[in-house]
Coordinates of C-alpha atoms in Angstrom, one line a residue:
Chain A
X1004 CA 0.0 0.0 0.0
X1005 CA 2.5 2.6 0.7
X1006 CA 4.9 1.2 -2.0
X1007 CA 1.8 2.1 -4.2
X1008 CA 1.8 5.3 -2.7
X1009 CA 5.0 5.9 -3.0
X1010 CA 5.0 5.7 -6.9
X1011 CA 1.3 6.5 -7.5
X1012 CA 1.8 10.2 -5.9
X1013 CA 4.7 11.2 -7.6
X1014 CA 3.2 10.3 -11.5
X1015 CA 0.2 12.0 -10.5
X1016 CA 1.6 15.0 -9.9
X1017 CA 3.5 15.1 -13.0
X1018 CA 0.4 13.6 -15.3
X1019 CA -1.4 17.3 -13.5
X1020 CA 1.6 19.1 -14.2
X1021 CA 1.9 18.3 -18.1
X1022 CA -2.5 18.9 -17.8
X1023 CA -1.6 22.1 -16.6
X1024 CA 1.3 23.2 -19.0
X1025 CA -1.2 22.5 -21.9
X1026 CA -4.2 23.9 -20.8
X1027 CA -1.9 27.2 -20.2
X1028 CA -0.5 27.0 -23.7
X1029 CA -4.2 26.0 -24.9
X1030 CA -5.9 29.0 -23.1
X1031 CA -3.7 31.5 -24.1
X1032 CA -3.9 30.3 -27.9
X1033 CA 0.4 30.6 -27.8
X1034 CA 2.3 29.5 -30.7
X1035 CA 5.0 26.5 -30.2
X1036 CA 7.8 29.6 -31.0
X1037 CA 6.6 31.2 -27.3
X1038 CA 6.0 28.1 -25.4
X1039 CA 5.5 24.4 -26.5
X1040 CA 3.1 22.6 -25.4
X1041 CA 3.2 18.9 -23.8
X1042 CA 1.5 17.3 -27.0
X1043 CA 4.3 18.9 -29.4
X1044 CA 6.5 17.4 -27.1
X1045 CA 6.1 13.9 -28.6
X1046 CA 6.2 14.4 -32.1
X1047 CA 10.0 15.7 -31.6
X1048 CA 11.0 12.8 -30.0
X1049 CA 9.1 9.9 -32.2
X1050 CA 11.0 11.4 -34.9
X1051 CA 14.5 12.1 -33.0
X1052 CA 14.8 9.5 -31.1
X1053 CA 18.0 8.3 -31.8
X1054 CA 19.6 11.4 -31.2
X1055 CA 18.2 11.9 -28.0
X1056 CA 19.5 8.2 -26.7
X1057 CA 23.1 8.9 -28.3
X1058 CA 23.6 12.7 -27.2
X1059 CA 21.5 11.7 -23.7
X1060 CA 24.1 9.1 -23.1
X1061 CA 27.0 11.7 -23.8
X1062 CA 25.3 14.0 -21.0
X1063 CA 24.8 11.4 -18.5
X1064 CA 28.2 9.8 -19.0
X1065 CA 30.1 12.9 -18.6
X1066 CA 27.8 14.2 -16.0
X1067 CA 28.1 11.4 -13.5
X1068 CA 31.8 11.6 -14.3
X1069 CA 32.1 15.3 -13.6
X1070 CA 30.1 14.2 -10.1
X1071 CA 32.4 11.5 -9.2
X1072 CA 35.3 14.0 -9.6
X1073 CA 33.4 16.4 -7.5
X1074 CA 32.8 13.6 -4.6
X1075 CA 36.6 12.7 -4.8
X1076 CA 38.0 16.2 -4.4
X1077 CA 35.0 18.1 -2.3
X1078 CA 35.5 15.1 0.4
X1079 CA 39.4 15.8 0.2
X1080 CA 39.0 19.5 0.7
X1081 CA 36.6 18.8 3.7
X1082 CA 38.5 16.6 5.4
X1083 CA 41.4 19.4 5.2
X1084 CA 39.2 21.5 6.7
X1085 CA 36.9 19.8 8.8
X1086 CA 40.5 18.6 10.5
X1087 CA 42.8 21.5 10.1
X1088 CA 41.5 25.5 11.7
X1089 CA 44.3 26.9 10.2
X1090 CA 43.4 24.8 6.8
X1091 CA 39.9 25.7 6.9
X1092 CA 40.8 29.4 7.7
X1093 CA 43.0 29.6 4.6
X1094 CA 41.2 27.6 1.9
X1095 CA 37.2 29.2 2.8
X1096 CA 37.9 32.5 0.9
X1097 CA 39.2 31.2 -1.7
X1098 CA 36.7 28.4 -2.2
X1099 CA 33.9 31.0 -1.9
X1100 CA 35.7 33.5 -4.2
X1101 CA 36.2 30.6 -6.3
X1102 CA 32.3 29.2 -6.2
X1103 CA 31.3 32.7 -6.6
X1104 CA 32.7 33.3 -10.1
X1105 CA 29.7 32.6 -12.8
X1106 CA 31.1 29.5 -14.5
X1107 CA 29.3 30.1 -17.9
X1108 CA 32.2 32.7 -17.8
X1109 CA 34.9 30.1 -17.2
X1110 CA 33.8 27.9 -19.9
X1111 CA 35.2 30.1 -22.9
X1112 CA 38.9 30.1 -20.6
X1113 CA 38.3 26.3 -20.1
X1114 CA 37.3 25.5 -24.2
X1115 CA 40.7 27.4 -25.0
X1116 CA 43.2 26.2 -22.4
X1117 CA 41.9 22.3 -23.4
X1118 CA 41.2 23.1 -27.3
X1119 CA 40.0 20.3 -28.5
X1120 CA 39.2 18.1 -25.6
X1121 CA 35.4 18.0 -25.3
X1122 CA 35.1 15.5 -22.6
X1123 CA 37.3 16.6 -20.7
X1124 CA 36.2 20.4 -20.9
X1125 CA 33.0 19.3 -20.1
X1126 CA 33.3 16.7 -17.4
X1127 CA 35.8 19.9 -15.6
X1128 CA 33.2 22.5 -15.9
X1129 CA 30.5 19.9 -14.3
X1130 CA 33.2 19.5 -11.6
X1131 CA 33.8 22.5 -11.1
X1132 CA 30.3 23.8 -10.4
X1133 CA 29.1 21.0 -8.0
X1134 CA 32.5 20.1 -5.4
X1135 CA 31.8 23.5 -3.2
X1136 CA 28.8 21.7 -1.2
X1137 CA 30.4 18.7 -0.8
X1138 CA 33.2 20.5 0.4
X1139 CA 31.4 22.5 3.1
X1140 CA 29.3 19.8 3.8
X1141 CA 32.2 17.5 4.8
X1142 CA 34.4 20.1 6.6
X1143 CA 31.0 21.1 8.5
X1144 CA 30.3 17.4 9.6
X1145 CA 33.7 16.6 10.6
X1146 CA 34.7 20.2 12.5
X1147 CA 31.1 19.8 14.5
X1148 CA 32.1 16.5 15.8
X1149 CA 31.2 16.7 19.7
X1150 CA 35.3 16.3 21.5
X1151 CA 33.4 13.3 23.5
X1152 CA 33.2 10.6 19.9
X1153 CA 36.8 11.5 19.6
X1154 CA 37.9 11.3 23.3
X1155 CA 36.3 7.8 24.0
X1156 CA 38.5 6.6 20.9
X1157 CA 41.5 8.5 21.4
X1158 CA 41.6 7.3 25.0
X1159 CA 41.8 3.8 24.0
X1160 CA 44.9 5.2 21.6
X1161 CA 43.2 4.9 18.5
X1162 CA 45.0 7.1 16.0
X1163 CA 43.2 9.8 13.7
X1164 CA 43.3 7.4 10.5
X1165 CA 40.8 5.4 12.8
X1166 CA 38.6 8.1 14.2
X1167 CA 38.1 8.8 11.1
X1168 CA 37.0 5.6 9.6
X1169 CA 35.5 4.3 12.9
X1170 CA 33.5 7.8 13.7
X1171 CA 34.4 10.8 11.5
X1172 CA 33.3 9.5 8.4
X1173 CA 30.3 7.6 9.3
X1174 CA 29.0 10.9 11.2
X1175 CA 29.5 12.9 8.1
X1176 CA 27.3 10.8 5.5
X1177 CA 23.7 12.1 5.9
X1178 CA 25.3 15.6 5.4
X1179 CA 27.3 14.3 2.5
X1180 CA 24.5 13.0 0.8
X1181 CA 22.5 16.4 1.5
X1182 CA 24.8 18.0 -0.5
X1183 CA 25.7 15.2 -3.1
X1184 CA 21.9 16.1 -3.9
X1185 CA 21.9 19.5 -4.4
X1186 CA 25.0 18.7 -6.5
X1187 CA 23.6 16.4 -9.2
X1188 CA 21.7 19.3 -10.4
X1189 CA 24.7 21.7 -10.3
X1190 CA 26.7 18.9 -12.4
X1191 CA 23.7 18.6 -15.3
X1192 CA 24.1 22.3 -15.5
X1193 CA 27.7 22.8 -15.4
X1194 CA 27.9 19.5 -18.7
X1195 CA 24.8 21.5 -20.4
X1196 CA 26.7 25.1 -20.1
X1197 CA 29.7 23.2 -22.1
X1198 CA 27.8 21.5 -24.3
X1199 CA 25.3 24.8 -25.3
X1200 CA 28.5 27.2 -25.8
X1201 CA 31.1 25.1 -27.4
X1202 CA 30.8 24.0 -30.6
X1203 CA 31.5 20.3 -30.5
X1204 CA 28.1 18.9 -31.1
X1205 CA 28.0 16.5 -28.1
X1206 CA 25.4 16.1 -25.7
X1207 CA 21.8 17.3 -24.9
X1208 CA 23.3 20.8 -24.9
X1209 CA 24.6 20.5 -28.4
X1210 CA 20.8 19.2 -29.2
X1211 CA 19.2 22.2 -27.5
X1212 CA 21.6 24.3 -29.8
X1213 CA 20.7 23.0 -32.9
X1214 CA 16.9 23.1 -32.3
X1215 CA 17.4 27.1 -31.5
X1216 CA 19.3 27.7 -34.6
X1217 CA 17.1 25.1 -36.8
X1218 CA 13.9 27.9 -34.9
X1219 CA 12.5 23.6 -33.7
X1220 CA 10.9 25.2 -30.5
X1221 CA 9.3 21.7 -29.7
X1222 CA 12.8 19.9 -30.0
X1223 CA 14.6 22.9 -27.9
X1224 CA 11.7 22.1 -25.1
X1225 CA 12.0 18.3 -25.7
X1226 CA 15.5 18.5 -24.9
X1227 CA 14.7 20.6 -21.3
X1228 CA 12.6 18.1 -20.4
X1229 CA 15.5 15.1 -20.9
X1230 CA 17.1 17.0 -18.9
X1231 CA 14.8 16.8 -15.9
X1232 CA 14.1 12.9 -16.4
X1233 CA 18.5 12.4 -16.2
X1234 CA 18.4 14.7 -13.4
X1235 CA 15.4 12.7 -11.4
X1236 CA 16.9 9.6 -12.3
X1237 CA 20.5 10.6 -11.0
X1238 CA 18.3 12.5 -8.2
X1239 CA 17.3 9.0 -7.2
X1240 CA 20.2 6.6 -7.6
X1241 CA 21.7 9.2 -4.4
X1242 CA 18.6 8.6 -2.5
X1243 CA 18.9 5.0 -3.1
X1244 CA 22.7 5.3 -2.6
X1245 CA 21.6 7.3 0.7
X1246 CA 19.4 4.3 1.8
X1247 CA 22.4 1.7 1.6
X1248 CA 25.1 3.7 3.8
X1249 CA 22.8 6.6 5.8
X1250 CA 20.0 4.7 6.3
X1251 CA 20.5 4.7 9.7
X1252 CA 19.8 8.7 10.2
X1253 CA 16.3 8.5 9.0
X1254 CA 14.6 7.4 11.9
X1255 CA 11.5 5.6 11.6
X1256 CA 8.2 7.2 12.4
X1257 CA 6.9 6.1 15.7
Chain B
X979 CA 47.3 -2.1 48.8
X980 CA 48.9 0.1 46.7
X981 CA 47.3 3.2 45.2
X982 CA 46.6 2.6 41.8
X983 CA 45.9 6.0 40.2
X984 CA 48.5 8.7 42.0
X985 CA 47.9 12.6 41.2
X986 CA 51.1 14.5 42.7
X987 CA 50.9 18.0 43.0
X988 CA 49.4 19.0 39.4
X989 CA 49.5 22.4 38.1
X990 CA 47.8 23.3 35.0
X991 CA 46.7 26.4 33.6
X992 CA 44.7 26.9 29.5
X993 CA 46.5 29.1 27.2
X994 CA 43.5 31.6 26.4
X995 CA 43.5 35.0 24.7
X996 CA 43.3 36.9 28.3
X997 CA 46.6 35.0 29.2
X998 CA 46.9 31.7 31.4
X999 CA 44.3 30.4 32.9
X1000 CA 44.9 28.2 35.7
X1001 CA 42.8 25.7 35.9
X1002 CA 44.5 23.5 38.6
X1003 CA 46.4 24.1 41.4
X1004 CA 48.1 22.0 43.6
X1005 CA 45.5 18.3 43.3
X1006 CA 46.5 15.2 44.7
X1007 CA 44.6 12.4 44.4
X1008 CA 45.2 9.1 45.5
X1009 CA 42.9 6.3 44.5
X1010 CA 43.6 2.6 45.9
X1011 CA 43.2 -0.4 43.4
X1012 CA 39.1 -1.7 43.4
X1013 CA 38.7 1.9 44.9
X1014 CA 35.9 4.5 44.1
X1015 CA 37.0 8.1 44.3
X1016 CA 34.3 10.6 43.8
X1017 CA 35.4 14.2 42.6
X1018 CA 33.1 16.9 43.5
X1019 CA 33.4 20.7 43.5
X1020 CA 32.1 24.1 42.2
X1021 CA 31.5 24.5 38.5
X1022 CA 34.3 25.2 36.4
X1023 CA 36.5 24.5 38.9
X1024 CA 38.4 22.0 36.3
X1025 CA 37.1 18.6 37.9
X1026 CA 36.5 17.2 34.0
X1027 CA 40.4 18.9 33.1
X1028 CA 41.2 16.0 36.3
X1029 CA 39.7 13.2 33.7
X1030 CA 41.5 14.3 30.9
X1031 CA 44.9 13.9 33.0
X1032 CA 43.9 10.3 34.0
X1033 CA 42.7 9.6 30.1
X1034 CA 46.3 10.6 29.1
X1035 CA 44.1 12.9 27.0
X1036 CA 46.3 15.8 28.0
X1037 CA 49.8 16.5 30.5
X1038 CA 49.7 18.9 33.2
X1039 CA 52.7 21.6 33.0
X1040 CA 53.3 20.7 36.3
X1041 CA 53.2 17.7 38.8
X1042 CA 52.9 14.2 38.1
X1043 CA 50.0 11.5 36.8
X1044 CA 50.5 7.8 37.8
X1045 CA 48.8 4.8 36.9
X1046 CA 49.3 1.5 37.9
X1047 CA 52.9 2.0 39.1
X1048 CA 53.4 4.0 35.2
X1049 CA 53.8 7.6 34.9
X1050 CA 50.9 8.8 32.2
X1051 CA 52.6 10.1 29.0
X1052 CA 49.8 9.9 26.9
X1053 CA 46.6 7.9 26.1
X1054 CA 46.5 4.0 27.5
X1055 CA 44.4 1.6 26.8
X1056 CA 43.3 0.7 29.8
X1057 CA 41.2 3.3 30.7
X1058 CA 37.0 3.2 29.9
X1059 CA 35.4 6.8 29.9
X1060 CA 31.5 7.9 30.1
X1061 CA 30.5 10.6 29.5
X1062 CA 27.2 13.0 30.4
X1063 CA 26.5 12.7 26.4
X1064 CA 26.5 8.5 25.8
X1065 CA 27.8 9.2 22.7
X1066 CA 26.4 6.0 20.9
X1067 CA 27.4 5.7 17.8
X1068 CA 23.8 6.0 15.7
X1069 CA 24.7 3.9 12.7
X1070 CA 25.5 0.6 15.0
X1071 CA 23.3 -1.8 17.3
X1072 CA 23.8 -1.8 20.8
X1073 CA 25.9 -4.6 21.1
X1074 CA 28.5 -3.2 18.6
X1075 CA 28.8 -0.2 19.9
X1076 CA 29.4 -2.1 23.6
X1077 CA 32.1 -3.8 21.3
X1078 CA 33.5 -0.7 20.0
X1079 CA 36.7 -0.6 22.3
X1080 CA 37.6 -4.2 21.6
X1081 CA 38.0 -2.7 17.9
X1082 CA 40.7 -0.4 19.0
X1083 CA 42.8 -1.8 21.7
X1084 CA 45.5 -3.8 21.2
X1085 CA 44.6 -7.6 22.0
X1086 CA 41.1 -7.4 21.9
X1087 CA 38.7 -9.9 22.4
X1088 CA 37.6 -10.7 19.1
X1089 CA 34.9 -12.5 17.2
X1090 CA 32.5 -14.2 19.3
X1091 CA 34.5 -14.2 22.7
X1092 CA 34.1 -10.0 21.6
X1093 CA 30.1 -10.8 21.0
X1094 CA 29.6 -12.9 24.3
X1095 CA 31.6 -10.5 26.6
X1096 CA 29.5 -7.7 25.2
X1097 CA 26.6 -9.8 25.8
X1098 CA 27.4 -10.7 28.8
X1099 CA 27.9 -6.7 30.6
X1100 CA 24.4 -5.8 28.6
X1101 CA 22.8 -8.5 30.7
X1102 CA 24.5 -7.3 34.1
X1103 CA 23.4 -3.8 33.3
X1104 CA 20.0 -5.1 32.2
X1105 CA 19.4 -4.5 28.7
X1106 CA 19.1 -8.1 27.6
X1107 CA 16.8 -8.0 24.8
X1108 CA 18.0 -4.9 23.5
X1109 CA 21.1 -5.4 21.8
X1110 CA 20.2 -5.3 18.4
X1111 CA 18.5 -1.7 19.0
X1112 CA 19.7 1.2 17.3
X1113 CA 20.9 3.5 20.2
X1114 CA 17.7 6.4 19.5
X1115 CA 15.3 3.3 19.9
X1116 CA 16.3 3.1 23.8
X1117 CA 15.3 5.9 26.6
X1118 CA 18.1 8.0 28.0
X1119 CA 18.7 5.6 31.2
X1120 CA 19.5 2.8 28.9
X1121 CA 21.8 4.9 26.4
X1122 CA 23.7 5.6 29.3
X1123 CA 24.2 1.9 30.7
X1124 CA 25.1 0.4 27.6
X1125 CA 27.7 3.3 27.3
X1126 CA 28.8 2.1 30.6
X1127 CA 29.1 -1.6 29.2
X1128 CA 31.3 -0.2 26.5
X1129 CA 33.7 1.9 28.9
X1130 CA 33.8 -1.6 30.6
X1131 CA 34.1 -4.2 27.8
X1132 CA 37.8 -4.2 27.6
X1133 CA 38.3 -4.7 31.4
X1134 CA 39.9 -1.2 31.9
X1135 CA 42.5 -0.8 35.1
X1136 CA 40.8 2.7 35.5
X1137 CA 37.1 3.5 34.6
X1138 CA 36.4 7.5 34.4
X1139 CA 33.4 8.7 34.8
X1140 CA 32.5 12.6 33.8
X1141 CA 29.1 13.1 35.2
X1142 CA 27.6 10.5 33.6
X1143 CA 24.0 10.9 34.9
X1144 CA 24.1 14.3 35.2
X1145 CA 21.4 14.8 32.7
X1146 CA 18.8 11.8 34.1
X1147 CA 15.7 12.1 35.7
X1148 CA 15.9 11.6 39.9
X1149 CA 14.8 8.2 39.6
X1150 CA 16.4 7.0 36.6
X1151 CA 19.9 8.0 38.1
X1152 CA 19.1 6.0 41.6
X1153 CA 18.5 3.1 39.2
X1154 CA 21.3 3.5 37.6
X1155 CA 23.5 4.0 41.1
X1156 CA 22.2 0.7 41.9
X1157 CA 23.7 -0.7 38.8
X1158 CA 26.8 0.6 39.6
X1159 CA 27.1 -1.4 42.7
X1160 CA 25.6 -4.3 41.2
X1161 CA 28.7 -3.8 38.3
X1162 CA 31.2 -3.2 40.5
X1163 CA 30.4 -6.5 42.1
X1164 CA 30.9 -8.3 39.3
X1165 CA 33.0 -6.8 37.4
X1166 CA 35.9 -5.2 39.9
X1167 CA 37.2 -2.0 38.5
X1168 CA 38.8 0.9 40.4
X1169 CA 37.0 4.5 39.3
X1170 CA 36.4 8.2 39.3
X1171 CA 34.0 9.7 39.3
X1172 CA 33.4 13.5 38.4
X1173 CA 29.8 14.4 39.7
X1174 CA 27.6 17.4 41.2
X1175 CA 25.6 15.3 43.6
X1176 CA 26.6 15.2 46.8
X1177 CA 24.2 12.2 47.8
X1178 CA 25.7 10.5 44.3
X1179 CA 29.1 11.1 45.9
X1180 CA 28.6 9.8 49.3
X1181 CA 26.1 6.4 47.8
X1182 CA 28.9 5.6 45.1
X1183 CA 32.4 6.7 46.6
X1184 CA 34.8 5.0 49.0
X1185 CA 36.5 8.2 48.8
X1186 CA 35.0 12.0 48.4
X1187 CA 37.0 14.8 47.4
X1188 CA 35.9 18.1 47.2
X1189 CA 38.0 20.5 45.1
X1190 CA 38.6 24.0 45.8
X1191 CA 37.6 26.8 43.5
X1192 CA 39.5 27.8 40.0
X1193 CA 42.0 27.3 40.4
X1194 CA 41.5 23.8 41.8
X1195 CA 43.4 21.8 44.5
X1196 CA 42.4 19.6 46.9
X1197 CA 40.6 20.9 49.5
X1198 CA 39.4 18.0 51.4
X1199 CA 38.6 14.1 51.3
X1200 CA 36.3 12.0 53.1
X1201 CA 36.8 8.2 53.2
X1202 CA 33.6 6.2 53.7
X1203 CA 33.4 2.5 54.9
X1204 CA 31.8 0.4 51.5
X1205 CA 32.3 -3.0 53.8
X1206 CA 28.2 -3.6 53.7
X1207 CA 26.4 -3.8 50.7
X1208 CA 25.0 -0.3 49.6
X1209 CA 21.3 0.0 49.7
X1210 CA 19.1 3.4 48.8
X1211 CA 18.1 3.8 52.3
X1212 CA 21.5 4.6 53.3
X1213 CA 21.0 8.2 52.6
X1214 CA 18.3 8.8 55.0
X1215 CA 20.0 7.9 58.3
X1216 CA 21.4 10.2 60.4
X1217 CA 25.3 9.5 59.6
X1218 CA 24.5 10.0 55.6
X1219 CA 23.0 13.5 56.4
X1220 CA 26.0 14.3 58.7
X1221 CA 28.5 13.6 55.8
X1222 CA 25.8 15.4 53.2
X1223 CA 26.0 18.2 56.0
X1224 CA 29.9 18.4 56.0
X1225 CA 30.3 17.9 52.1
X1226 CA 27.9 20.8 51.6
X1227 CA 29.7 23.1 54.1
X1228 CA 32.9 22.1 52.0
X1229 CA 31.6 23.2 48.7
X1230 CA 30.0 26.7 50.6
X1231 CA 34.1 27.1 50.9
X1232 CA 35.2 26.3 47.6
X1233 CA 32.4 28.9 46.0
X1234 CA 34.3 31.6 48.6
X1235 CA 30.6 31.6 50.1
X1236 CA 32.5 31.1 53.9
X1237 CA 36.0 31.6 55.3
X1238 CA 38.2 28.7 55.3
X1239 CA 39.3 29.4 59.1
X1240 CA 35.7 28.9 60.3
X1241 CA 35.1 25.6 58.5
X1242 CA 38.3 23.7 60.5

């Protein structure tokens, strides 16, 4: 019964979503070039199919890539400065500074210091635009430990490589996975800035392109929605990643 | 006997921003083996700084920390601390956080010997049933005996205990006083214990000690006969409320609230 619920709520909403889109596009008498509607939606991808599987791929692949970078170095930079004040003291400012600059400006710089190598400059600019909360995330959880989790090790003489593994890290997940959320987003649009302002014809965001310059309003809209469906599905392989390894700080309703 | 934990003249003061802060002043403390010292004195006065120096957690600038016939250099592995906060570790059961010291310390009891000792202190302190429980499934009372079993489970020469059930209800920590005589029974350890309550003090300790005010030394110690078992009606006989009476008068002195020369 609540399985049901559980998958019955959710497509219900979105069947009265796509009602509601319509019947705004309907009532308004709007022609696809202001707004498309759901049900010009589905002619665009009956008839490009193919593309949106290959270039769909190319946006997961390099996303998910991008994110995995992201987990590797945000959880290095947080355990810096979740462990080290003087660390943390020295590399916040610049993190901010750095998270503050638009990157749809740092892709041009990117494109010409890699020329040439499209992956790469895509799966960096997805990194680059989703580490920052992981990074604070981590250094948060591990610089709020209370002193009491680390004294009752560290008066046994465990060392810090174990108070890490035994308590540190463990303490640290639900907040990691907090923020790993809020990051798959960031990392769909840091691949789709790359892939919309280079010219390399890769990826949802080269498909986007050509729909604007081919004036295919439905295909342009098509492609936004692709987007959202990768970025639920990624949404949800954290949640169930979140499930296997946090599980433990949701606490069951009484 | 021979003491087994031996504080000689420790000085210590915290670095802050307003200079040194001397914390202690001058503490001995002198705590036979199978002994039970309790520590009580005004707030702040540095009484949890005295754990850390047992733990190893910490040296003093001055004076000396001996345990077991060893000066303390750093932390040992003999020692099991409890806290006020259980700190149970949310993502495992019960029984493995009992067994999370025998993780840690070198020659540990391991595999099932590990599970059965755990096992075994869950059922003394009587939470049988329970160890498969994720530690916010069980009330506060039983968070803080199970974190009792774990400061126990490797058989620690010293067992510290910082106010442990400070923040229970008054009949919850009676209980759990109980326990600790029904533990100590069983399982022998020599402890501190860092408290607030007096009548804690005087139902648990062989030895009281009241330190002075910041910064702290030791201003006087009561020994107390444990030969007869300890029962709750202890503290309402005359003697108990003598002691209480004294031990209160002692803390009035520590706060500055009475002159020392009228006291002795």
């Amino acid at each position: 019964m609540r399985r049901l619920r559980n998958v019955a709520v959710p497509f219900i909403a979105m069947l009265v979503f796509l009602a509601l889109w319509e019947a705004l596009v309907w009532l308004n008498g709007w022609p696809n070039y202001k707004m498309a509607s759901p049900s010009d939606l589905w002619p665009a991808y009956t008839r490009y199919w193919q593309l949106f599987l290959v270039m769909g791929w190319q946006t997961l692949w390099r996303t998910v890539v991008g994110l995995l970078l992201a987990v590797i170095v945000g959880m290095a930079f947080g355990m810096i400065m979740g462990f080290s004040r003087t660390m943390r003291e020295a590399l916040y400012p610049l993190l901010v500074g750095f998270n503050a600059i638009p990157k749809a400006t740092v892709v041009p710089i990117v494109a010409l210091m890699f020329v040439g190598m499209h992956d790469f400059n895509t799966i960096l600019i997805a990194f680059m635009i989703s580490f920052f909360p992981i990074a604070v995330s981590v250094s948060i959880g591990l610089s709020t430990l209370e002193p009491e989790y680390r004294d009752i090790l560290r008066s046994l003489g465990a060392s810090q490589t174990t108070i890490f593994w035994k308590i540190a890290l463990p303490k640290t997940l639900p907040e990691f996975f907090g923020a790993l959320k809020v990051s798959v987003t960031l990392a769909f649009i840091g691949t789709n800035l790359m892939e919309i302002v280079s010219p390399h014809g890769r990826g949802l965001g080269a498909l986007f392109d050509s729909g604007k310059i081919n004036s295919d309003y439905p295909l342009m809209f098509a492609v936004l929605i692709a987007l959202a469906v990768l970025g639920i599905v990624l949404y949800y392989v954290v949640v169930g990643l979140e499930k296997i390894f946090a599980g433990w700080a949701v606490r069951s309703p009484h | 006997m021979t003491a087994l934990i031996e504080i000689k003249g420790v000085r210590h003061a915290y670095a802050t921003a307003a200079g040194p802060l001397p914390v202690l002043d001058g503490l001995e403390v002198s705590v036979e083996e199978g002994g039970f010292c309790a520590v009580v004195g005004p707030s702040g006065c540095g009484k949890s700084t005295l754990t850390r120096l047992i733990a190893g957690l910490m040296r003093p600038d001055e004076g000396e920390v001996w345990l077991h016939g060893k000066q303390v250099r750093g932390p040992r592995s003999t020692v099991g601390m409890a806290f006020q906060n259980p700190v149970l570790l949310e993502w495992r059961t019960i029984l493995k956080n009992v067994m999370l010291p025998l993780e840690i310390v070198p020659n540990g009891l391991k595999g099932k010997a590990a599970v059965d000792r755990a096992r075994h202190l869950l059922s003394l302190v009587g939470l049988e049933g329970f160890e498969d429980k994720r530690p916010s499934e069980l009330s506060g009372g039983m968070r803080q005996r199970a974190s009792l079993c774990r400061a126990l489970v490797h058989q620690p020469e010293v067992l510290i205990l910082d106010e442990p059930f400070g923040a229970l209800d008054a009949f919850t920590r009676e209980d759990l006083w109980q326990t600790m005589h029904d533990l100590k029974a069983k399982e022998p350890f020599t402890g501190v214990l860092i408290t607030h309550d007096l009548r804690e003090s005087i139902f648990l300790g062989d030895q009281v000690i009241v330190l002075s005010g910041r910064p702290a030394r030791t201003q006087y110690v009561m020994n107390i006969d444990r030969s007869a078992p300890a029962n709750l009606e202890d503290l309402y006989t005359a003697e108990a409320a003598e002691r209480l009476s004294i031990l209160r008068h002692q803390i009035e002195i520590a706060q500055g609230r009475v002159p020392e020369e009228a006291a002795s």
